[in-house]
Short mmCIF file of C-alpha atoms in Angstrom, two decimals:
data_model
loop_
_atom_site.label_atom_id
_atom_site.label_comp_id
_atom_site.label_asym_id
_atom_site.label_seq_id
_atom_site.Cartn_x
_atom_site.Cartn_y
_atom_site.Cartn_z
CA MET A 1 183.95 -127.18 128.96
CA GLN A 2 181.12 -128.67 130.73
CA ARG A 3 182.29 -132.15 130.03
CA CYS A 4 185.63 -131.06 131.22
CA CYS A 5 184.30 -130.10 135.05
CA ALA A 6 181.78 -133.11 134.88
CA GLY A 7 184.75 -135.01 134.72
CA LYS A 8 186.83 -133.55 137.41
CA MET A 9 183.68 -132.86 139.97
CA SER A 10 183.39 -136.80 139.21
CA ASP A 11 186.83 -137.20 140.10
CA PHE A 12 186.57 -135.29 143.21
CA ILE A 13 183.28 -136.85 144.44
CA LYS A 14 185.27 -140.74 144.33
CA GLU A 15 188.24 -138.88 145.89
CA ASP A 16 185.68 -137.75 148.78
CA ILE A 17 184.48 -141.26 148.97
CA ILE A 18 187.84 -142.55 149.21
CA ILE A 19 188.63 -140.59 151.62
CA SER A 20 185.95 -140.74 153.84
CA LYS A 21 186.48 -144.74 154.19
CA LEU A 22 190.33 -144.44 154.48
CA PHE A 23 189.74 -141.54 157.14
CA HIS A 24 187.38 -144.24 159.29
CA ALA A 25 189.58 -147.20 159.04
CA ILE A 26 192.43 -145.33 160.18
CA LYS A 27 190.59 -143.68 162.98
CA ASP A 28 189.28 -146.77 164.48
CA SER A 29 192.68 -148.64 164.04
CA ILE A 30 194.28 -145.93 166.29
CA GLY A 31 191.52 -146.09 168.47
CA GLU A 32 191.81 -149.61 169.58
CA ARG A 33 195.35 -149.14 170.07
CA LEU A 34 195.36 -146.22 172.13
CA THR A 35 196.44 -146.58 176.00
CA ASP A 36 197.20 -144.26 178.85
CA ASP A 37 200.82 -145.83 178.02
CA SER A 38 201.31 -145.10 174.78
CA VAL A 39 203.50 -142.97 173.26
CA ILE A 40 204.22 -142.23 169.17
CA SER A 41 207.97 -141.86 167.17
CA PHE A 42 206.99 -138.37 165.98
CA SER A 43 209.27 -137.14 163.00
CA GLY A 44 206.58 -134.20 162.26
CA GLY A 45 205.75 -136.12 158.43
CA ILE A 46 202.36 -136.19 157.40
CA ASP A 47 202.13 -140.25 158.49
CA SER A 48 202.62 -139.60 162.40
CA SER A 49 200.58 -136.44 162.39
CA ILE A 50 197.90 -138.17 161.35
CA ILE A 51 198.49 -140.63 164.58
CA ALA A 52 198.82 -137.60 166.58
CA SER A 53 195.61 -135.91 165.91
CA ILE A 54 193.52 -138.52 165.92
CA SER A 55 194.72 -139.89 168.88
CA TYR A 56 194.24 -136.37 170.37
CA PHE A 57 190.79 -136.29 168.87
CA PHE A 58 190.18 -139.87 171.11
CA GLY A 59 191.29 -138.06 173.84
CA TYR A 60 195.05 -139.03 174.21
CA ASP A 61 197.26 -136.26 174.00
CA LEU A 62 200.18 -138.28 174.16
CA THR A 63 203.83 -137.72 174.44
CA LEU A 64 205.36 -137.25 170.99
CA ILE A 65 208.85 -138.62 170.86
CA THR A 66 211.15 -136.87 168.06
CA VAL A 67 214.32 -138.38 167.61
CA GLY A 68 217.27 -136.02 165.91
CA THR A 69 220.82 -134.39 165.55
CA LYS A 70 221.10 -130.56 166.20
CA ASP A 71 219.10 -128.78 163.70
CA SER A 72 218.07 -131.66 162.02
CA LYS A 73 215.02 -131.39 159.63
CA ASP A 74 212.70 -133.84 161.71
CA VAL A 75 213.01 -131.76 165.20
CA GLU A 76 212.32 -128.48 162.73
CA ASN A 77 209.14 -130.21 161.50
CA ALA A 78 208.20 -131.58 165.07
CA PHE A 79 207.86 -128.51 167.04
CA LEU A 80 206.07 -126.86 163.98
CA VAL A 81 203.40 -129.73 162.97
CA ALA A 82 202.78 -129.91 167.14
CA LYS A 83 202.25 -126.17 166.68
CA ILE A 84 199.97 -126.14 163.86
CA LEU A 85 197.75 -129.30 165.14
CA ASN A 86 197.89 -127.36 168.58
CA LEU A 87 199.45 -130.92 170.08
CA LYS A 88 201.70 -130.69 172.89
CA GLU A 89 205.11 -129.87 172.66
CA PRO A 90 207.13 -132.75 171.34
CA PHE A 91 210.10 -134.49 173.33
CA ILE A 92 213.59 -133.92 171.51
CA ARG A 93 216.17 -136.61 171.89
CA ALA A 94 218.64 -134.66 170.51
CA ILE A 95 221.32 -136.93 169.82
CA ASP A 96 225.16 -136.46 168.44
CA ARG A 97 227.64 -138.21 166.49
CA GLY A 98 229.27 -139.80 170.06
CA GLU A 99 225.70 -141.32 171.04
CA ILE A 100 225.40 -142.55 167.12
CA ARG A 101 228.72 -144.23 167.40
CA ASP A 102 228.07 -145.83 170.91
CA ALA A 103 224.61 -147.33 169.61
CA LEU A 104 225.37 -148.77 166.47
CA LEU A 105 226.97 -152.00 167.50
CA GLU A 106 223.84 -152.50 170.10
CA VAL A 107 221.53 -151.48 166.79
CA MET A 108 223.41 -154.08 164.33
CA ARG A 109 222.88 -156.66 167.37
CA ILE A 110 218.93 -155.53 167.78
CA ILE A 111 218.19 -156.00 164.26
CA LYS A 112 220.80 -159.04 163.36
CA SER A 113 222.61 -156.80 160.14
CA LYS A 114 224.78 -154.39 158.97
CA ASN A 115 223.08 -153.34 156.01
CA PRO A 116 223.73 -149.43 155.76
CA VAL A 117 220.05 -148.69 155.04
CA GLN A 118 218.55 -150.68 157.87
CA VAL A 119 221.07 -149.63 160.69
CA ALA A 120 220.44 -145.81 159.60
CA ILE A 121 216.59 -146.96 159.71
CA ALA A 122 216.33 -148.31 163.07
CA THR A 123 218.74 -146.15 164.66
CA PRO A 124 216.77 -143.17 165.41
CA PHE A 125 213.83 -145.55 166.45
CA TYR A 126 216.43 -147.22 168.46
CA PHE A 127 216.77 -143.72 170.80
CA ALA A 128 212.88 -143.55 170.20
CA CYS A 129 212.20 -146.31 172.07
CA LYS A 130 215.12 -146.12 174.77
CA THR A 131 213.42 -142.94 175.40
CA ALA A 132 210.27 -144.37 175.59
CA LYS A 133 211.64 -146.93 177.90
CA GLU A 134 213.00 -144.73 180.43
CA GLY A 135 209.94 -142.35 180.68
CA GLY A 136 207.91 -145.04 181.98
CA PHE A 137 205.93 -146.21 178.79
CA GLY A 138 205.08 -149.40 177.51
CA LYS A 139 203.57 -148.97 173.89
CA ILE A 140 204.61 -146.66 170.84
CA LEU A 141 202.96 -146.38 167.73
CA THR A 142 204.30 -145.81 164.81
CA GLY A 143 203.68 -144.27 160.93
CA GLN A 144 205.12 -147.56 159.17
CA GLY A 145 203.56 -149.03 156.41
CA ALA A 146 201.88 -145.57 155.07
CA ASP A 147 204.59 -145.28 152.45
CA GLU A 148 203.95 -148.52 150.63
CA LEU A 149 200.26 -148.30 151.36
CA PHE A 150 199.88 -145.16 149.66
CA GLY A 151 203.14 -144.37 147.61
CA GLY A 152 205.45 -142.24 149.30
CA TYR A 153 209.08 -143.21 148.17
CA ASP A 154 210.56 -141.12 146.14
CA ARG A 155 211.02 -143.91 143.37
CA TYR A 156 207.68 -144.20 142.64
CA LYS A 157 207.77 -140.97 140.82
CA TYR A 158 209.88 -142.66 137.79
CA MET A 159 207.68 -145.21 137.41
CA GLY A 160 204.68 -145.85 134.71
CA GLU A 161 201.44 -147.21 135.82
CA ARG A 162 202.19 -150.95 135.81
CA GLU A 163 205.68 -150.86 136.51
CA LEU A 164 203.91 -148.82 140.23
CA GLU A 165 200.94 -151.15 140.60
CA GLU A 166 203.49 -154.17 141.01
CA ALA A 167 206.26 -152.33 142.86
CA LEU A 168 203.44 -150.80 145.59
CA ARG A 169 202.29 -154.72 145.45
CA GLU A 170 205.89 -156.27 146.43
CA ASP A 171 206.58 -153.56 148.62
CA VAL A 172 203.23 -153.99 150.74
CA MET A 173 204.22 -157.86 150.98
CA ASN A 174 207.82 -157.23 151.83
CA ILE A 175 206.98 -155.12 154.93
CA THR A 176 207.37 -157.63 157.07
CA LYS A 177 210.90 -157.86 157.15
CA ASP A 178 210.92 -153.87 158.66
CA ILE A 179 208.32 -154.76 160.84
CA LYS A 180 210.10 -157.63 162.18
CA ARG A 181 213.33 -154.48 162.24
CA ASP A 182 211.00 -152.48 164.44
CA GLU A 183 209.30 -154.82 166.48
CA ALA A 184 213.21 -156.02 167.51
CA ILE A 185 214.04 -152.83 168.54
CA ALA A 186 211.22 -152.26 170.20
CA ARG A 187 211.08 -155.54 172.07
CA SER A 188 214.83 -154.69 173.24
CA GLN A 189 213.17 -151.85 175.34
CA ASN A 190 210.26 -154.16 176.59
CA LEU A 191 207.98 -152.12 174.68
CA THR A 192 204.92 -152.93 172.15
CA LEU A 193 205.40 -151.85 168.60
CA GLU A 194 201.84 -150.81 166.93
CA THR A 195 201.39 -149.74 163.61
CA PRO A 196 198.09 -148.33 163.17
CA TYR A 197 198.34 -148.13 158.78
CA LEU A 198 198.86 -152.10 159.08
CA ASP A 199 195.55 -152.67 160.46
CA ARG A 200 193.60 -155.53 157.91
CA ARG A 201 191.05 -152.62 157.48
CA VAL A 202 193.41 -149.83 156.43
CA ILE A 203 195.14 -152.40 154.32
CA LYS A 204 191.97 -153.19 152.80
CA VAL A 205 190.63 -149.69 151.83
CA ALA A 206 194.44 -148.57 150.32
CA SER A 207 194.28 -151.90 148.03
CA ASP A 208 191.22 -150.50 146.57
CA ILE A 209 192.46 -147.07 145.86
CA PRO A 210 193.78 -146.57 142.44
CA VAL A 211 197.48 -146.08 141.46
CA ASP A 212 196.87 -142.26 140.15
CA LEU A 213 195.67 -141.24 143.48
CA LYS A 214 198.89 -142.69 145.16
CA ILE A 215 201.10 -141.06 143.09
CA LYS A 216 199.60 -138.35 141.26
CA ARG A 217 200.52 -136.76 138.09
CA ASP A 218 199.61 -133.16 137.05
CA ALA A 219 201.49 -131.73 133.91
CA ASP A 220 204.92 -131.38 134.93
CA LEU A 221 203.97 -131.91 139.40
CA VAL A 222 204.15 -135.56 140.73
CA THR A 223 202.61 -135.35 144.30
CA ARG A 224 203.54 -138.44 146.26
CA LYS A 225 201.00 -140.14 148.91
CA TYR A 226 198.52 -137.92 146.92
CA ILE A 227 195.22 -139.40 148.23
CA LEU A 228 196.85 -139.23 152.00
CA LYS A 229 197.71 -135.43 151.88
CA ARG A 230 194.06 -134.99 150.72
CA LEU A 231 192.57 -136.90 153.87
CA ALA A 232 194.84 -134.76 155.85
CA GLU A 233 194.15 -131.66 153.99
CA GLU A 234 190.36 -132.16 154.52
CA ARG A 235 190.39 -133.72 157.73
CA ILE A 236 193.53 -132.38 159.80
CA SER A 237 195.25 -129.50 158.32
CA LYS A 238 195.69 -127.61 155.03
CA GLU A 239 199.38 -126.78 156.41
CA LEU A 240 200.09 -130.41 157.19
CA ALA A 241 198.89 -131.29 154.01
CA GLY A 242 201.25 -129.07 151.88
CA MET A 243 204.60 -129.89 154.09
CA GLU A 244 207.45 -132.41 152.90
CA LYS A 245 209.42 -134.74 154.53
CA LYS A 246 212.31 -136.67 154.57
CA ALA A 247 212.79 -140.71 155.23
CA MET A 248 214.13 -141.20 158.18
CA GLN A 249 217.52 -141.65 158.42
CA TYR A 250 217.79 -138.46 156.61
CA GLY A 251 215.25 -136.11 158.64
CA SER A 252 217.08 -137.39 161.45
CA GLY A 253 220.63 -136.53 160.39
CA VAL A 254 221.42 -139.98 161.37
CA TRP A 255 222.46 -141.29 157.70
CA LYS A 256 224.84 -137.91 158.02
CA ILE A 257 226.42 -138.55 160.33
CA MET A 258 227.30 -142.15 159.66
CA LYS A 259 228.77 -141.35 156.39
CA LYS A 260 230.75 -138.64 158.05
CA MET A 261 232.62 -141.04 160.03
CA ALA A 262 232.90 -143.42 157.15
CA LYS A 263 234.37 -141.11 155.46
CA ASP A 264 236.67 -139.80 158.55
CA SER A 265 237.73 -143.64 158.68
CA GLY A 266 238.36 -144.24 154.74
CA LYS A 267 235.58 -146.58 154.16
CA GLY A 268 232.14 -147.00 152.69
CA VAL A 269 229.27 -146.78 154.93
CA GLY A 270 229.12 -150.71 154.65
CA GLU A 271 232.55 -151.29 155.41
CA PHE A 272 232.65 -148.94 158.43
CA LEU A 273 229.51 -150.63 159.81
CA SER A 274 231.51 -154.47 158.82
CA ASP A 275 234.94 -153.61 160.59
CA LEU A 276 233.23 -152.23 164.03
CA GLU A 277 233.24 -155.57 165.41
CA ASP A 278 231.77 -158.88 164.33
CA PHE A 279 228.81 -160.35 165.72
CA ASP A 280 226.22 -163.49 165.70
CA ASP A 281 224.53 -163.20 162.38
CA GLY A 282 222.23 -165.73 164.03
#
């Protein structure tokens, strides 16, 4: 019993040391990127909520832009988390089927892709950037990179340790294409994209974190982004740590609308997007 308890105590001490290093790396990264003309792409998930909370710590009560369809999960979460963290009420950019349909071609031209997943991710971010530009802002902060660094994707839950290590390594190495996508969207609205989690100091700390502290397995319970959730629990809010978040394309409601439009036209999503209009792949 004593050995068991000592082992658990040792685990918590190890986790606390990692959390301290990670928190300071993230805090320093965010602090260096904050300006008065910054906004946060805010979904109410743990990644953007940590950025918003730390920004407030630095004295920046930044505008939080949330994009979603009526009654979407992201809109619901954004209001709830902003209240929990004592942040200003998020600015909701409500989008509907017509607006999404009208934006798809422009989004595909900007990101030079008709890949359904890429388009579905880029579309809500396009509306966030458009809203930021209309508000006179010049910089947008996102939580990009946290899923790859800390084990946020659902598919990670089903991998063994060795497979997970390889998947995380590959996903971090391949994140450049996602950054290029988001940078293209931001540039189209004359915005600077800031990704605090992809700061070299954060990446360095994250690379030293054991995979079993990214995907935590406890009997039948599997916790994704475990160490980041523990950081949120210890340094931000216990309520925030327990919240679940869908990927942007799902939480915003965009993917659901895209699937419905495709179905109504008697096509799959890929075919529907391809048939909208030919464009130059560059």
